[in-house]
XYZ file of C-alpha atoms in Angstrom:
783
model
C 113.548 -38.751 8.392
C 113.649 -42.209 9.975
C 110.758 -41.245 12.241
C 108.680 -39.848 9.385
C 105.258 -41.216 8.563
C 104.875 -42.771 5.111
C 101.367 -42.663 3.640
C 100.271 -44.442 0.461
C 98.800 -41.901 -1.952
C 98.807 -40.792 -5.574
C 99.823 -37.525 -7.199
C 97.178 -35.521 -9.072
C 99.532 -32.993 -10.630
C 99.087 -34.350 -14.140
C 97.293 -37.014 -16.179
C 99.652 -39.742 -15.017
C 98.205 -39.945 -11.456
C 101.416 -41.561 -10.264
C 101.156 -43.816 -7.231
C 103.435 -42.625 -4.466
C 104.262 -42.546 -0.797
C 103.841 -39.192 0.937
C 106.527 -38.634 3.554
C 105.188 -36.585 6.489
C 107.116 -35.452 9.549
C 105.709 -33.361 12.389
C 102.579 -32.722 10.318
C 104.471 -31.326 7.321
C 104.831 -32.883 3.895
C 108.535 -33.522 3.360
C 108.379 -35.150 -0.040
C 106.920 -37.946 -2.117
C 108.529 -41.194 -3.226
C 107.655 -43.760 -5.904
C 105.368 -46.668 -4.944
C 106.466 -49.501 -7.263
C 103.610 -51.805 -6.232
C 101.113 -49.276 -7.606
C 100.170 -49.563 -11.308
C 101.451 -46.016 -11.922
C 104.057 -45.866 -9.168
C 107.306 -46.809 -10.887
C 108.698 -43.277 -11.106
C 107.929 -39.621 -10.348
C 108.461 -36.481 -12.430
C 109.899 -33.177 -11.193
C 106.415 -31.678 -10.757
C 105.417 -34.411 -8.347
C 108.656 -34.216 -6.406
C 108.116 -30.460 -5.964
C 104.905 -31.076 -3.968
C 106.217 -29.601 -0.689
C 107.269 -26.406 -2.462
C 103.734 -26.016 -3.768
C 102.007 -26.764 -0.465
C 104.183 -24.407 1.596
C 104.829 -21.726 -1.002
C 104.960 -18.295 0.662
C 102.587 -16.859 -1.945
C 99.768 -19.359 -1.250
C 96.373 -17.768 -0.707
C 95.451 -18.869 2.798
C 92.343 -16.755 3.559
C 89.384 -15.518 1.493
C 90.126 -12.094 0.033
C 87.916 -9.239 -1.170
C 88.898 -6.541 -3.652
C 88.726 -2.977 -2.347
C 90.137 -1.123 -5.350
C 88.714 -0.799 -8.879
C 89.575 -3.473 -11.430
C 92.673 -2.526 -13.354
C 94.262 -0.797 -10.374
C 97.924 -1.661 -9.801
C 97.008 -2.839 -6.303
C 93.627 -4.614 -6.015
C 93.627 -3.797 -2.304
C 92.932 -7.341 -1.127
C 91.351 -7.463 2.309
C 90.896 -10.735 4.250
C 87.309 -11.764 4.967
C 85.759 -14.775 6.690
C 84.504 -17.877 4.876
C 80.911 -17.355 6.038
C 80.900 -13.806 4.731
C 82.462 -14.830 1.422
C 80.117 -17.766 0.771
C 77.068 -15.761 1.822
C 77.889 -12.979 -0.631
C 78.642 -15.396 -3.485
C 75.446 -17.369 -2.855
C 73.418 -14.152 -2.748
C 74.807 -13.076 -6.119
C 74.093 -16.503 -7.631
C 70.562 -16.485 -6.272
C 69.782 -12.921 -7.360
C 71.002 -13.419 -10.933
C 69.187 -16.735 -11.237
C 65.917 -15.208 -10.032
C 66.119 -12.004 -12.054
C 67.773 -13.154 -15.271
C 68.272 -16.924 -15.354
C 71.105 -19.208 -14.292
C 72.587 -19.085 -17.799
C 73.766 -15.536 -17.100
C 76.309 -16.964 -14.667
C 79.267 -18.659 -16.324
C 81.684 -20.961 -14.558
C 85.246 -21.856 -15.393
C 87.150 -24.964 -14.338
C 90.769 -25.855 -14.832
C 91.741 -29.126 -16.470
C 91.269 -32.267 -14.376
C 93.918 -33.870 -16.611
C 96.662 -31.595 -15.320
C 95.734 -30.139 -11.964
C 94.652 -30.936 -8.427
C 91.006 -30.329 -9.310
C 90.612 -33.888 -10.602
C 89.368 -35.065 -7.181
C 86.620 -32.443 -7.206
C 85.621 -32.018 -10.833
C 82.512 -34.237 -10.671
C 81.263 -32.362 -7.603
C 81.908 -28.957 -9.160
C 80.106 -29.941 -12.369
C 77.241 -31.428 -10.359
C 76.847 -28.148 -8.490
C 76.935 -26.099 -11.706
C 74.237 -28.266 -13.300
C 72.143 -28.338 -10.141
C 72.297 -24.551 -10.136
C 71.199 -24.550 -13.772
C 74.011 -22.954 -15.763
C 74.799 -24.475 -19.172
C 77.968 -22.393 -19.474
C 81.221 -23.813 -18.159
C 84.518 -22.759 -19.724
C 86.359 -26.050 -19.715
C 88.986 -25.665 -22.459
C 87.932 -29.115 -23.666
C 87.794 -28.010 -27.310
C 91.570 -27.450 -27.177
C 92.308 -30.420 -24.962
C 90.507 -33.750 -24.632
C 87.287 -33.372 -26.630
C 88.508 -34.879 -29.880
C 90.008 -38.050 -28.424
C 87.164 -38.464 -25.928
C 84.105 -37.233 -27.858
C 84.840 -36.689 -31.561
C 86.071 -40.285 -31.566
C 82.483 -41.308 -30.785
C 81.427 -40.270 -34.279
C 83.507 -43.268 -35.355
C 83.744 -45.780 -32.498
C 80.783 -44.800 -30.370
C 83.318 -44.787 -27.544
C 86.318 -42.660 -26.686
C 89.835 -43.413 -27.910
C 90.125 -46.146 -25.289
C 93.088 -47.236 -23.202
C 95.994 -48.373 -25.384
C 97.387 -51.754 -24.397
C 100.915 -50.575 -25.161
C 102.597 -53.296 -23.116
C 101.064 -56.060 -25.295
C 101.034 -54.295 -28.647
C 102.840 -55.293 -31.817
C 102.936 -51.702 -33.058
C 102.686 -48.482 -31.043
C 101.629 -45.298 -32.824
C 102.068 -41.926 -31.094
C 100.351 -39.144 -33.009
C 100.851 -35.626 -31.700
C 101.416 -37.044 -28.217
C 104.643 -37.050 -26.213
C 104.066 -39.028 -22.992
C 107.710 -38.611 -21.982
C 106.824 -35.006 -21.091
C 103.162 -35.375 -20.147
C 102.274 -38.870 -18.897
C 105.014 -40.767 -17.095
C 102.916 -43.888 -16.435
C 102.149 -44.177 -20.154
C 105.839 -43.796 -20.913
C 106.526 -46.776 -18.650
C 103.955 -48.873 -20.556
C 105.506 -47.879 -23.886
C 108.912 -48.993 -22.622
C 107.409 -52.372 -21.713
C 106.026 -52.738 -25.232
C 109.297 -51.757 -26.881
C 111.197 -54.185 -24.669
C 108.845 -56.941 -25.873
C 109.706 -56.035 -29.456
C 106.880 -53.697 -30.449
C 107.626 -51.421 -33.377
C 107.101 -47.685 -32.892
C 105.666 -45.136 -35.321
C 105.767 -41.480 -34.254
C 103.978 -38.710 -36.155
C 105.347 -35.446 -34.766
C 107.218 -32.408 -36.151
C 109.583 -32.406 -33.159
C 112.528 -34.756 -32.572
C 111.238 -35.975 -29.230
C 113.056 -38.747 -27.392
C 110.487 -41.256 -28.638
C 110.667 -39.905 -32.199
C 114.398 -40.577 -32.163
C 113.763 -44.152 -31.004
C 110.968 -44.802 -33.485
C 111.059 -47.525 -36.087
C 109.560 -44.865 -38.344
C 109.294 -41.154 -37.538
C 107.016 -39.077 -39.759
C 108.102 -35.454 -39.361
C 104.766 -33.878 -40.240
C 104.228 -30.164 -40.804
C 102.036 -28.738 -38.040
C 98.334 -28.820 -38.872
C 98.537 -31.296 -41.782
C 97.893 -34.548 -39.882
C 94.592 -35.224 -41.634
C 96.406 -35.516 -44.966
C 98.829 -38.001 -43.424
C 96.009 -40.138 -42.009
C 94.242 -40.192 -45.375
C 97.529 -40.994 -47.124
C 98.238 -43.950 -44.836
C 94.659 -45.188 -45.230
C 94.967 -44.940 -49.003
C 98.042 -47.171 -48.975
C 96.257 -49.756 -46.804
C 92.895 -49.756 -48.599
C 94.207 -49.606 -52.159
C 96.482 -52.590 -51.514
C 93.897 -54.531 -49.519
C 96.185 -54.596 -46.465
C 93.501 -54.068 -43.845
C 91.424 -56.374 -41.690
C 88.675 -57.188 -44.182
C 86.816 -59.515 -41.825
C 86.736 -56.907 -39.075
C 85.681 -54.181 -41.509
C 82.916 -56.359 -42.960
C 81.516 -57.439 -39.608
C 82.175 -54.609 -37.174
C 82.229 -51.442 -39.283
C 79.574 -49.984 -41.565
C 81.956 -50.340 -44.538
C 79.482 -52.415 -46.562
C 76.418 -50.247 -46.026
C 75.137 -48.636 -49.209
C 75.042 -44.853 -49.505
C 72.717 -43.104 -51.945
C 74.675 -40.729 -54.180
C 71.659 -38.415 -54.540
C 71.003 -37.745 -50.835
C 74.122 -39.012 -49.102
C 71.841 -41.047 -46.816
C 72.157 -44.765 -46.257
C 70.020 -46.922 -48.536
C 67.166 -48.394 -46.536
C 64.826 -51.267 -47.193
C 61.996 -48.764 -47.450
C 63.759 -47.209 -50.481
C 63.488 -50.372 -52.573
C 60.762 -51.316 -55.037
C 57.634 -52.664 -53.437
C 57.859 -55.948 -55.387
C 61.193 -56.625 -53.693
C 63.056 -57.016 -56.983
C 66.273 -55.299 -57.809
C 69.038 -55.519 -60.363
C 71.550 -56.313 -57.583
C 71.436 -58.629 -54.615
C 71.279 -57.485 -51.005
C 71.335 -58.727 -47.448
C 70.030 -56.893 -44.418
C 72.513 -54.912 -42.353
C 70.100 -54.382 -39.478
C 67.332 -51.863 -38.772
C 66.407 -51.578 -42.445
C 69.887 -50.571 -43.648
C 71.102 -52.297 -46.785
C 74.486 -53.813 -47.568
C 75.600 -55.172 -50.924
C 75.982 -58.959 -51.065
C 77.435 -60.249 -54.353
C 76.595 -63.910 -53.644
C 73.321 -64.439 -51.797
C 69.989 -63.948 -53.493
C 68.138 -63.862 -50.225
C 66.794 -60.882 -48.333
C 67.456 -62.705 -45.096
C 70.614 -62.367 -43.009
C 73.448 -64.459 -44.467
C 76.905 -65.522 -43.426
C 78.350 -64.335 -46.713
C 80.862 -61.507 -46.306
C 79.418 -58.389 -47.939
C 81.264 -56.445 -50.587
C 83.310 -53.676 -49.016
C 84.006 -51.650 -52.129
C 81.267 -51.375 -54.724
C 79.391 -48.756 -56.725
C 76.521 -49.093 -59.135
C 72.828 -48.458 -59.778
C 70.116 -49.629 -57.427
C 66.479 -49.888 -58.516
C 64.457 -47.995 -55.923
C 60.791 -47.185 -55.647
C 61.457 -43.876 -57.415
C 63.763 -45.267 -60.093
C 67.413 -46.192 -60.436
C 69.756 -44.452 -57.992
C 73.577 -44.532 -58.009
C 74.872 -46.050 -54.781
C 78.221 -47.009 -53.301
C 79.433 -48.627 -50.118
C 80.609 -46.598 -47.157
C 84.144 -47.906 -47.584
C 84.086 -46.966 -51.252
C 83.203 -43.420 -50.211
C 86.119 -43.307 -47.762
C 88.471 -44.933 -50.282
C 87.699 -42.153 -52.779
C 88.545 -39.484 -50.192
C 91.757 -41.294 -49.229
C 92.736 -41.754 -52.881
C 92.898 -37.963 -53.176
C 96.057 -38.240 -51.058
C 98.559 -40.474 -52.840
C 102.085 -40.337 -51.356
C 103.193 -37.524 -53.646
C 100.360 -35.237 -52.569
C 100.874 -36.136 -48.916
C 104.491 -35.037 -49.373
C 103.418 -31.715 -50.882
C 101.021 -30.988 -48.031
C 102.768 -32.505 -45.025
C 106.446 -32.618 -45.949
C 106.638 -36.394 -45.422
C 108.509 -38.139 -48.208
C 106.630 -40.920 -50.069
C 109.135 -43.567 -48.996
C 108.735 -42.651 -45.320
C 104.949 -42.788 -45.582
C 105.157 -46.191 -47.280
C 107.409 -47.568 -44.530
C 104.962 -46.448 -41.839
C 102.077 -48.047 -43.737
C 104.064 -51.291 -44.045
C 104.724 -51.368 -40.293
C 101.076 -50.741 -39.425
C 99.757 -53.229 -41.989
C 102.176 -55.941 -40.906
C 101.663 -55.659 -37.164
C 99.912 -58.383 -35.182
C 98.154 -55.623 -33.230
C 98.254 -51.837 -33.220
C 97.719 -49.413 -30.334
C 97.822 -45.631 -30.588
C 97.296 -42.371 -28.808
C 96.658 -38.892 -30.160
C 96.083 -35.744 -28.136
C 96.816 -32.011 -28.270
C 99.104 -32.225 -31.269
C 96.155 -33.060 -33.513
C 93.394 -31.560 -31.370
C 94.456 -27.918 -31.510
C 93.676 -27.126 -35.123
C 90.850 -25.871 -37.304
C 90.308 -29.382 -38.748
C 90.611 -31.221 -35.425
C 87.328 -33.148 -35.599
C 87.810 -34.486 -39.104
C 91.472 -35.171 -38.351
C 90.352 -37.348 -35.462
C 87.851 -39.025 -37.783
C 90.551 -39.786 -40.356
C 92.900 -41.219 -37.712
C 90.079 -43.220 -36.097
C 88.964 -44.758 -39.399
C 92.553 -45.590 -40.323
C 92.892 -47.280 -36.936
C 89.573 -49.125 -37.240
C 90.770 -50.677 -40.494
C 93.618 -52.375 -38.610
C 91.028 -54.399 -36.695
C 92.747 -53.678 -33.380
C 90.148 -51.474 -31.703
C 88.727 -53.264 -28.685
C 91.223 -56.112 -28.839
C 94.248 -57.214 -26.821
C 97.276 -55.203 -27.869
C 95.032 -52.473 -29.239
C 92.961 -49.642 -27.807
C 90.336 -50.934 -25.403
C 87.244 -48.854 -24.554
C 85.534 -49.049 -21.193
C 86.828 -49.953 -17.763
C 87.171 -52.798 -15.327
C 84.091 -51.989 -13.276
C 80.766 -50.133 -13.700
C 81.472 -46.909 -11.821
C 78.665 -44.336 -11.757
C 79.018 -40.771 -13.017
C 77.853 -38.205 -10.468
C 78.709 -35.096 -12.514
C 74.987 -34.312 -12.812
C 74.298 -34.489 -16.531
C 70.715 -35.436 -15.604
C 70.283 -32.342 -13.411
C 70.429 -29.792 -16.239
C 67.074 -29.434 -17.978
C 66.790 -29.624 -21.744
C 65.637 -25.997 -21.759
C 68.753 -24.831 -19.949
C 71.044 -27.132 -21.904
C 69.834 -25.566 -25.163
C 70.997 -22.134 -23.941
C 74.691 -23.091 -23.934
C 76.748 -20.383 -25.605
C 77.917 -21.460 -29.066
C 75.661 -24.514 -29.208
C 73.551 -23.051 -32.013
C 76.672 -22.667 -34.174
C 78.173 -26.022 -33.123
C 75.238 -28.325 -32.271
C 77.368 -31.478 -32.092
C 80.182 -29.879 -30.119
C 81.166 -29.596 -26.459
C 78.194 -27.317 -25.788
C 76.028 -30.441 -25.604
C 77.689 -31.122 -22.245
C 77.537 -27.466 -21.206
C 81.223 -26.895 -22.015
C 81.619 -23.566 -23.790
C 84.529 -21.626 -25.226
C 86.106 -18.708 -23.417
C 85.661 -16.487 -26.463
C 81.892 -17.140 -26.538
C 81.695 -16.110 -22.892
C 83.743 -12.954 -23.564
C 81.363 -12.133 -26.426
C 78.346 -12.527 -24.153
C 79.918 -10.368 -21.440
C 80.870 -7.543 -23.787
C 78.213 -7.777 -26.499
C 75.400 -9.160 -24.335
C 74.482 -11.615 -27.092
C 72.673 -13.951 -27.202
C 72.221 -12.789 -23.615
C 74.486 -11.087 -21.059
C 76.861 -13.035 -18.862
C 76.947 -11.099 -15.612
C 78.995 -13.267 -13.273
C 81.921 -15.670 -13.569
C 82.957 -18.195 -10.927
C 86.306 -19.832 -11.642
C 87.910 -22.881 -10.119
C 91.618 -22.617 -10.845
C 91.506 -21.453 -14.452
C 94.015 -18.833 -15.535
C 92.167 -17.654 -18.652
C 94.592 -14.866 -19.486
C 97.451 -17.350 -19.849
C 95.684 -20.513 -20.969
C 93.440 -19.111 -23.704
C 93.949 -16.731 -26.649
C 92.072 -13.424 -27.031
C 94.045 -11.985 -24.120
C 93.000 -8.369 -24.616
C 89.365 -9.337 -25.120
C 89.621 -11.388 -21.936
C 90.929 -8.380 -20.003
C 87.997 -6.292 -21.163
C 85.485 -9.017 -20.328
C 86.949 -9.676 -16.876
C 86.831 -5.961 -16.163
C 83.217 -5.673 -17.333
C 81.805 -8.535 -15.243
C 79.350 -7.535 -12.542
C 80.868 -10.100 -10.190
C 83.812 -12.490 -10.416
C 84.913 -15.184 -7.960
C 88.160 -17.137 -8.256
C 89.242 -20.191 -6.203
C 92.926 -21.074 -6.449
C 96.261 -21.621 -4.698
C 97.735 -18.314 -5.894
C 96.627 -14.905 -7.136
C 97.364 -15.566 -10.793
C 96.962 -13.140 -13.693
C 93.237 -13.851 -14.029
C 92.525 -13.852 -10.294
C 93.745 -10.249 -10.120
C 90.458 -9.265 -11.818
C 88.280 -11.096 -9.277
C 86.031 -9.495 -6.658
C 86.525 -12.376 -4.226
C 89.355 -14.931 -4.109
C 88.881 -18.210 -2.251
C 91.878 -20.243 -1.005
C 91.763 -23.770 -2.443
C 93.391 -26.749 -0.733
C 95.885 -28.858 -2.661
C 95.194 -32.542 -3.184
C 97.685 -33.356 -0.406
C 95.371 -31.564 2.047
C 92.176 -33.495 1.286
C 90.765 -36.903 0.417
C 90.503 -37.903 -3.214
C 88.763 -40.817 -4.947
C 90.285 -42.351 -8.098
C 88.294 -45.071 -9.863
C 90.954 -46.578 -12.074
C 94.393 -45.483 -13.273
C 94.270 -45.552 -17.052
C 97.965 -45.685 -17.791
C 97.348 -49.356 -18.537
C 94.551 -51.925 -18.700
C 95.681 -53.417 -15.404
C 95.674 -49.974 -13.810
C 91.995 -49.570 -14.641
C 91.259 -52.202 -11.988
C 92.913 -50.150 -9.231
C 90.589 -48.051 -7.025
C 91.990 -45.773 -4.355
C 90.814 -43.218 -1.824
C 93.809 -41.030 -1.112
C 93.764 -39.620 2.427
C 94.552 -36.052 3.351
C 98.242 -36.463 4.191
C 98.575 -33.052 5.875
C 96.180 -30.445 7.235
C 95.239 -27.533 4.936
C 97.525 -24.541 5.054
C 95.783 -21.603 6.706
C 92.051 -21.549 5.922
C 92.313 -23.288 2.541
C 89.349 -25.500 1.653
C 88.725 -28.437 -0.649
C 86.908 -27.349 -3.872
C 84.194 -29.866 -2.998
C 83.705 -28.173 0.372
C 83.327 -24.841 -1.428
C 80.518 -26.038 -3.682
C 78.873 -27.864 -0.789
C 78.874 -24.622 1.199
C 77.250 -22.774 -1.696
C 74.755 -25.587 -2.303
C 73.671 -25.422 1.328
C 73.005 -21.689 1.087
C 71.152 -22.067 -2.236
C 68.923 -24.900 -1.054
C 70.491 -27.437 -3.414
C 71.494 -29.975 -0.777
C 69.034 -32.580 -2.012
C 70.787 -32.558 -5.390
C 74.214 -32.891 -3.788
C 73.659 -36.148 -1.882
C 72.399 -34.137 1.100
C 75.826 -32.473 1.266
C 77.413 -35.815 2.224
C 80.550 -36.528 0.169
C 80.731 -40.114 1.379
C 77.217 -40.770 0.100
C 78.190 -39.456 -3.294
C 81.348 -41.541 -3.429
C 79.418 -44.613 -2.331
C 77.031 -43.957 -5.222
C 80.030 -43.936 -7.582
C 81.204 -47.269 -6.161
C 77.822 -48.956 -5.603
C 77.849 -51.378 -8.533
C 81.377 -52.582 -7.745
C 80.629 -53.722 -4.199
C 83.184 -51.282 -2.789
C 82.483 -48.567 -0.218
C 84.305 -45.496 1.003
C 84.843 -47.085 4.411
C 86.452 -50.149 2.873
C 88.765 -47.961 0.809
C 89.714 -45.950 3.890
C 90.932 -49.167 5.482
C 93.140 -49.789 2.424
C 94.823 -46.460 1.621
C 97.098 -48.146 -0.920
C 93.999 -49.018 -2.958
C 92.002 -52.091 -3.890
C 92.102 -54.080 -7.117
C 88.584 -54.841 -8.328
C 87.736 -58.329 -9.502
C 87.565 -59.179 -13.179
C 89.419 -57.720 -16.131
C 88.830 -54.986 -18.663
C 86.867 -56.616 -21.521
C 89.239 -56.624 -24.479
C 86.764 -57.686 -27.136
C 83.974 -55.212 -27.859
C 82.752 -57.645 -30.509
C 82.170 -60.501 -28.056
C 78.739 -61.826 -27.157
C 76.963 -60.076 -24.312
C 74.965 -61.844 -21.605
C 71.749 -61.548 -23.607
C 73.258 -63.618 -26.416
C 73.566 -60.742 -28.882
C 76.815 -59.152 -30.038
C 77.823 -56.143 -28.004
C 78.349 -53.978 -31.026
C 79.057 -50.271 -30.713
C 76.932 -47.379 -29.384
C 76.590 -45.672 -32.778
C 73.478 -45.159 -34.933
C 74.377 -48.222 -37.048
C 75.687 -50.239 -34.052
C 78.960 -50.512 -35.933
C 82.158 -48.494 -36.119
C 81.145 -45.713 -38.484
C 83.373 -45.166 -41.483
C 80.505 -43.137 -42.907
C 78.655 -40.911 -40.392
C 75.096 -40.036 -41.270
C 74.901 -38.088 -38.014
C 77.575 -35.680 -39.224
C 75.913 -35.449 -42.636
C 72.538 -34.498 -41.161
C 74.204 -31.737 -39.125
C 75.783 -30.197 -42.218
C 79.255 -31.724 -41.887
C 81.169 -34.135 -44.073
C 80.210 -37.740 -43.346
C 83.644 -38.850 -44.571
C 86.802 -36.972 -43.460
C 87.573 -35.549 -46.868
C 90.224 -32.828 -46.850
C 90.197 -29.740 -48.983
C 93.535 -28.022 -48.414
C 91.592 -24.751 -48.245
C 90.337 -26.054 -44.879
C 93.832 -25.618 -43.441
C 95.055 -22.330 -41.982
C 96.392 -20.533 -45.077
C 99.898 -19.136 -45.234
C 100.040 -15.391 -44.635
C 102.348 -12.893 -46.374
C 105.115 -11.843 -44.035
C 104.653 -14.849 -41.738
C 106.600 -17.729 -43.293
C 106.999 -20.050 -40.275
C 104.449 -22.483 -38.871
C 103.933 -21.829 -35.169
C 103.084 -24.595 -32.730
C 103.547 -25.173 -29.035
C 104.915 -28.001 -26.915
C 104.847 -29.012 -23.277
C 107.693 -29.270 -20.818
C 108.100 -31.953 -18.176
C 108.791 -29.149 -15.673
C 105.425 -27.413 -16.016
C 101.787 -28.233 -16.630
C 99.881 -25.570 -18.573
C 100.092 -22.242 -16.703
C 101.218 -23.773 -13.394
C 104.531 -24.158 -11.523
C 106.585 -21.292 -12.880
C 106.681 -19.882 -9.349
C 108.146 -23.139 -7.981
C 111.880 -22.574 -7.500
C 113.160 -26.085 -8.242
C 111.113 -26.297 -11.435
C 112.033 -22.804 -12.543
C 115.681 -23.789 -12.305
C 115.000 -26.576 -14.837
C 113.365 -24.208 -17.328
C 114.045 -20.622 -16.216
C 112.652 -18.863 -19.298
C 110.102 -19.477 -22.041
C 111.630 -21.399 -24.938
C 111.148 -21.183 -28.678
C 112.406 -24.254 -30.525
C 113.721 -23.426 -33.989
C 115.679 -25.395 -36.607
C 119.325 -24.246 -36.934
C 118.905 -23.259 -40.595
C 115.827 -21.155 -39.837
C 117.688 -19.490 -36.952
C 120.764 -18.769 -39.048
C 118.628 -17.128 -41.728
C 117.529 -14.658 -39.032
C 120.953 -14.203 -37.350
C 119.643 -15.920 -34.231
C 121.923 -18.005 -32.010
C 121.285 -20.259 -29.034
C 119.854 -18.357 -26.065
C 118.956 -15.166 -27.940
C 115.789 -13.431 -26.877
C 113.383 -13.448 -29.809
C 109.984 -12.058 -30.580
C 107.307 -14.363 -31.985
C 105.181 -12.154 -34.196
C 101.831 -13.105 -35.772
C 98.986 -11.214 -37.375
C 97.167 -11.448 -34.019
C 99.897 -10.432 -31.582
C 103.332 -11.285 -30.267
C 105.249 -12.975 -27.452
C 108.867 -13.223 -26.358
C 111.012 -16.304 -25.694
C 114.586 -17.567 -25.676
C 115.739 -19.334 -28.821
C 116.601 -23.020 -28.506
C 118.196 -24.398 -31.677
C 116.948 -27.959 -32.248
C 118.647 -30.106 -34.902
C 116.139 -32.386 -36.583
C 113.152 -30.114 -36.052
C 110.921 -29.924 -39.105
C 112.167 -27.091 -41.279
C 109.883 -24.069 -41.358
C 108.246 -24.952 -38.020
C 108.864 -23.356 -34.617
C 107.499 -24.336 -31.221
C 106.896 -22.150 -28.199
C 105.592 -22.880 -24.709
C 102.194 -21.663 -23.579
C 101.269 -20.793 -20.018
C 103.852 -18.150 -19.048
C 102.436 -15.384 -16.880
C 104.942 -14.795 -14.076
C 107.746 -12.283 -14.480
C 111.353 -13.052 -15.296
C 112.839 -10.337 -13.141
C 114.098 -6.893 -14.077
C 116.045 -6.787 -17.306
C 114.167 -9.551 -19.136
C 111.661 -8.823 -21.920
C 108.895 -10.014 -19.579
C 109.771 -8.203 -16.387
C 107.424 -7.501 -13.510
C 105.704 -4.751 -15.478
C 104.978 -7.036 -18.430
C 104.598 -10.598 -17.101
C 102.270 -11.600 -19.948
C 104.786 -10.569 -22.613
C 105.843 -14.238 -22.669
C 102.257 -15.457 -23.039
C 102.300 -17.381 -26.335
C 98.507 -17.520 -26.480
C 98.466 -13.759 -26.831
C 99.791 -14.296 -30.352
C 97.154 -16.838 -31.442
C 94.143 -15.739 -33.455
C 90.657 -17.196 -33.037
C 89.019 -15.989 -36.239
C 89.224 -19.529 -37.668
C 87.962 -22.506 -35.691
C 86.998 -26.135 -36.121
C 83.339 -26.076 -37.247
C 82.293 -28.980 -35.018
C 84.235 -28.469 -31.788
C 85.386 -24.846 -31.904
C 89.070 -25.803 -31.586
C 91.539 -23.115 -32.647
C 95.020 -23.231 -34.265
C 97.194 -23.285 -31.162
C 99.453 -25.807 -32.925
C 99.293 -24.564 -36.501
C 99.384 -20.786 -36.884
C 101.811 -18.715 -38.981
C 104.470 -16.407 -37.593
C 107.783 -14.634 -38.081
C 110.642 -14.704 -35.598
C 112.961 -11.780 -35.011
C 115.814 -11.193 -32.629
C 115.091 -8.828 -29.751
C 117.625 -6.023 -29.591
C 119.564 -5.804 -26.320
């Protein structure tokens, strides 16, 4: 390979976006190598190294295909058609449904940009969907990123931020295992540990990082909110939190009326201005208790953080308390002994974790699917976020830093969808603060609209890469809905389980076969400064096309070119880059990327250019311990936990069922890649040795995972150290295991773990479902 061409690039196969060198010889991708000079280029995972197998897989879809046999037939009768014919038919269907029924009766589906090649195209796809006018995109966000990226805004006003692991005094990993899912983050964690950072891991599984942790909290699946409240109780009750930060940058000192739950406002007070207690303004008419100053003017005196008492208002005395007092009461409901009862974490272990967090010079953390796939996901995120805010590390060096290094523009088209159309999003009426606000809807709400035609029918589905049958529960309902659709289009690399129900399949190009813009690599703060336009390193296989080209072709036929930067991708990318001074042409001349000037601001509390504190984009301009926005929408303003909120134990199903990811696969992808399949040839169920022995199960046995909602098969993997009473499967299996296995070619979805997950209980804000905290029984499969 001495004569091979080496092209600077980055891999899009997962969230890590690892910098790499693509090795190309005679026009074929031979492999990829690490690019150590890149902020995410120190190493590559097996998925990245398998890139050539993916690109040149013999089962790749290389031409548009049309179904010729009825849905449900063993052979769909795929017949090749031309791109012009395919796009013309799809555009005609979109136009006809929009004109006759409304754009909302077309739903779209997109695969995750965090773990697939679609990340280069996602903004263009969403822009097209919104330009067309549909408020219904199945995104899976409610079981993926929504809580860390959007529920966190109920507290911070921003997302979870980028953890400055390399500079942190204490690293907290909560339901997140970057060793299997985010290699660049793993590298940053190693830097922090080498510097002497202490590590706290909250996870039921004995992951590699859990074993290395200073303190590992082996939590029962689905009980993380109790742990967060328990840790907060230990910090608040002992006064071991950043009081100055809480007083200045959170709404801890704001007074809450006990009668209405609303904040006390200046307009509530007696007209003569007198009161039996002393106050200072907290901005915009909100009142905070000040035990020292007798002035109504702003003062430099630190307000009281915990207080309750009577306030003389214009309508009489009203009991009030501070926001922090309200949270402290909720946290006090979870002393260490109760946390142990609910979560299985011993009081001494909880106390050690609290000591580490309280004593750290700075704290950084990350939480993801492990806490986001539950029926209390939003309030769990709130509890973790408030606990973290009390450390004073949010927005500071060594902590989690919101924002980026440069002001990149968002071209996903949020402004293109009218308020009228936005209000039609499926499920938004039931969850008005949830993902539906962005037009991201749940698969089950779309299935309901297809089959029940309520609140209106969904007639057509256009999917970009999503394998709904394997990635979402309600498998049988999904089959019925996919069969009932008037028209279904699927763009992908392969004919997956869901694509088999499509009327037209479009061949999508991999990221190695097209350009891709990346505005920052968020494995680290320094990586956020790195901007790169990855070139197409090889030509597309067959007639495969870039997802962006597909939506541009449809936009042209629908007359939407003016909303898609006149169908000019470079113009759109230049719009993204405009405020940074970069251009697409400049990036093309530097394929290894360009580092933008400046640094990521690490102090959200610093003074802005106008002389006023930056503050936070929340209703009170402070980090919100108490959320009036949640209150006014019928939700708890403080993340109180009633154990009845948790998924209740079910007779006959004594084990808690969760799922975990493998470094070999990402969601429902890669199981047809030979080198990766050799690493993990069959679906795995992790089970504690004692729980296995009680069921006469030994290593490697085929077992059946049985729940009230369904079942799935897997091979038993006995894992010493796994939390007792908890088992963990792997979602995403849909390809067969060959004749003789319990999921042979006639039953490839028998290993689909999501087929065993119920959706009758869901998070009331986001719609998340218990993919990580259901109940099951495990039984050995007879040979």
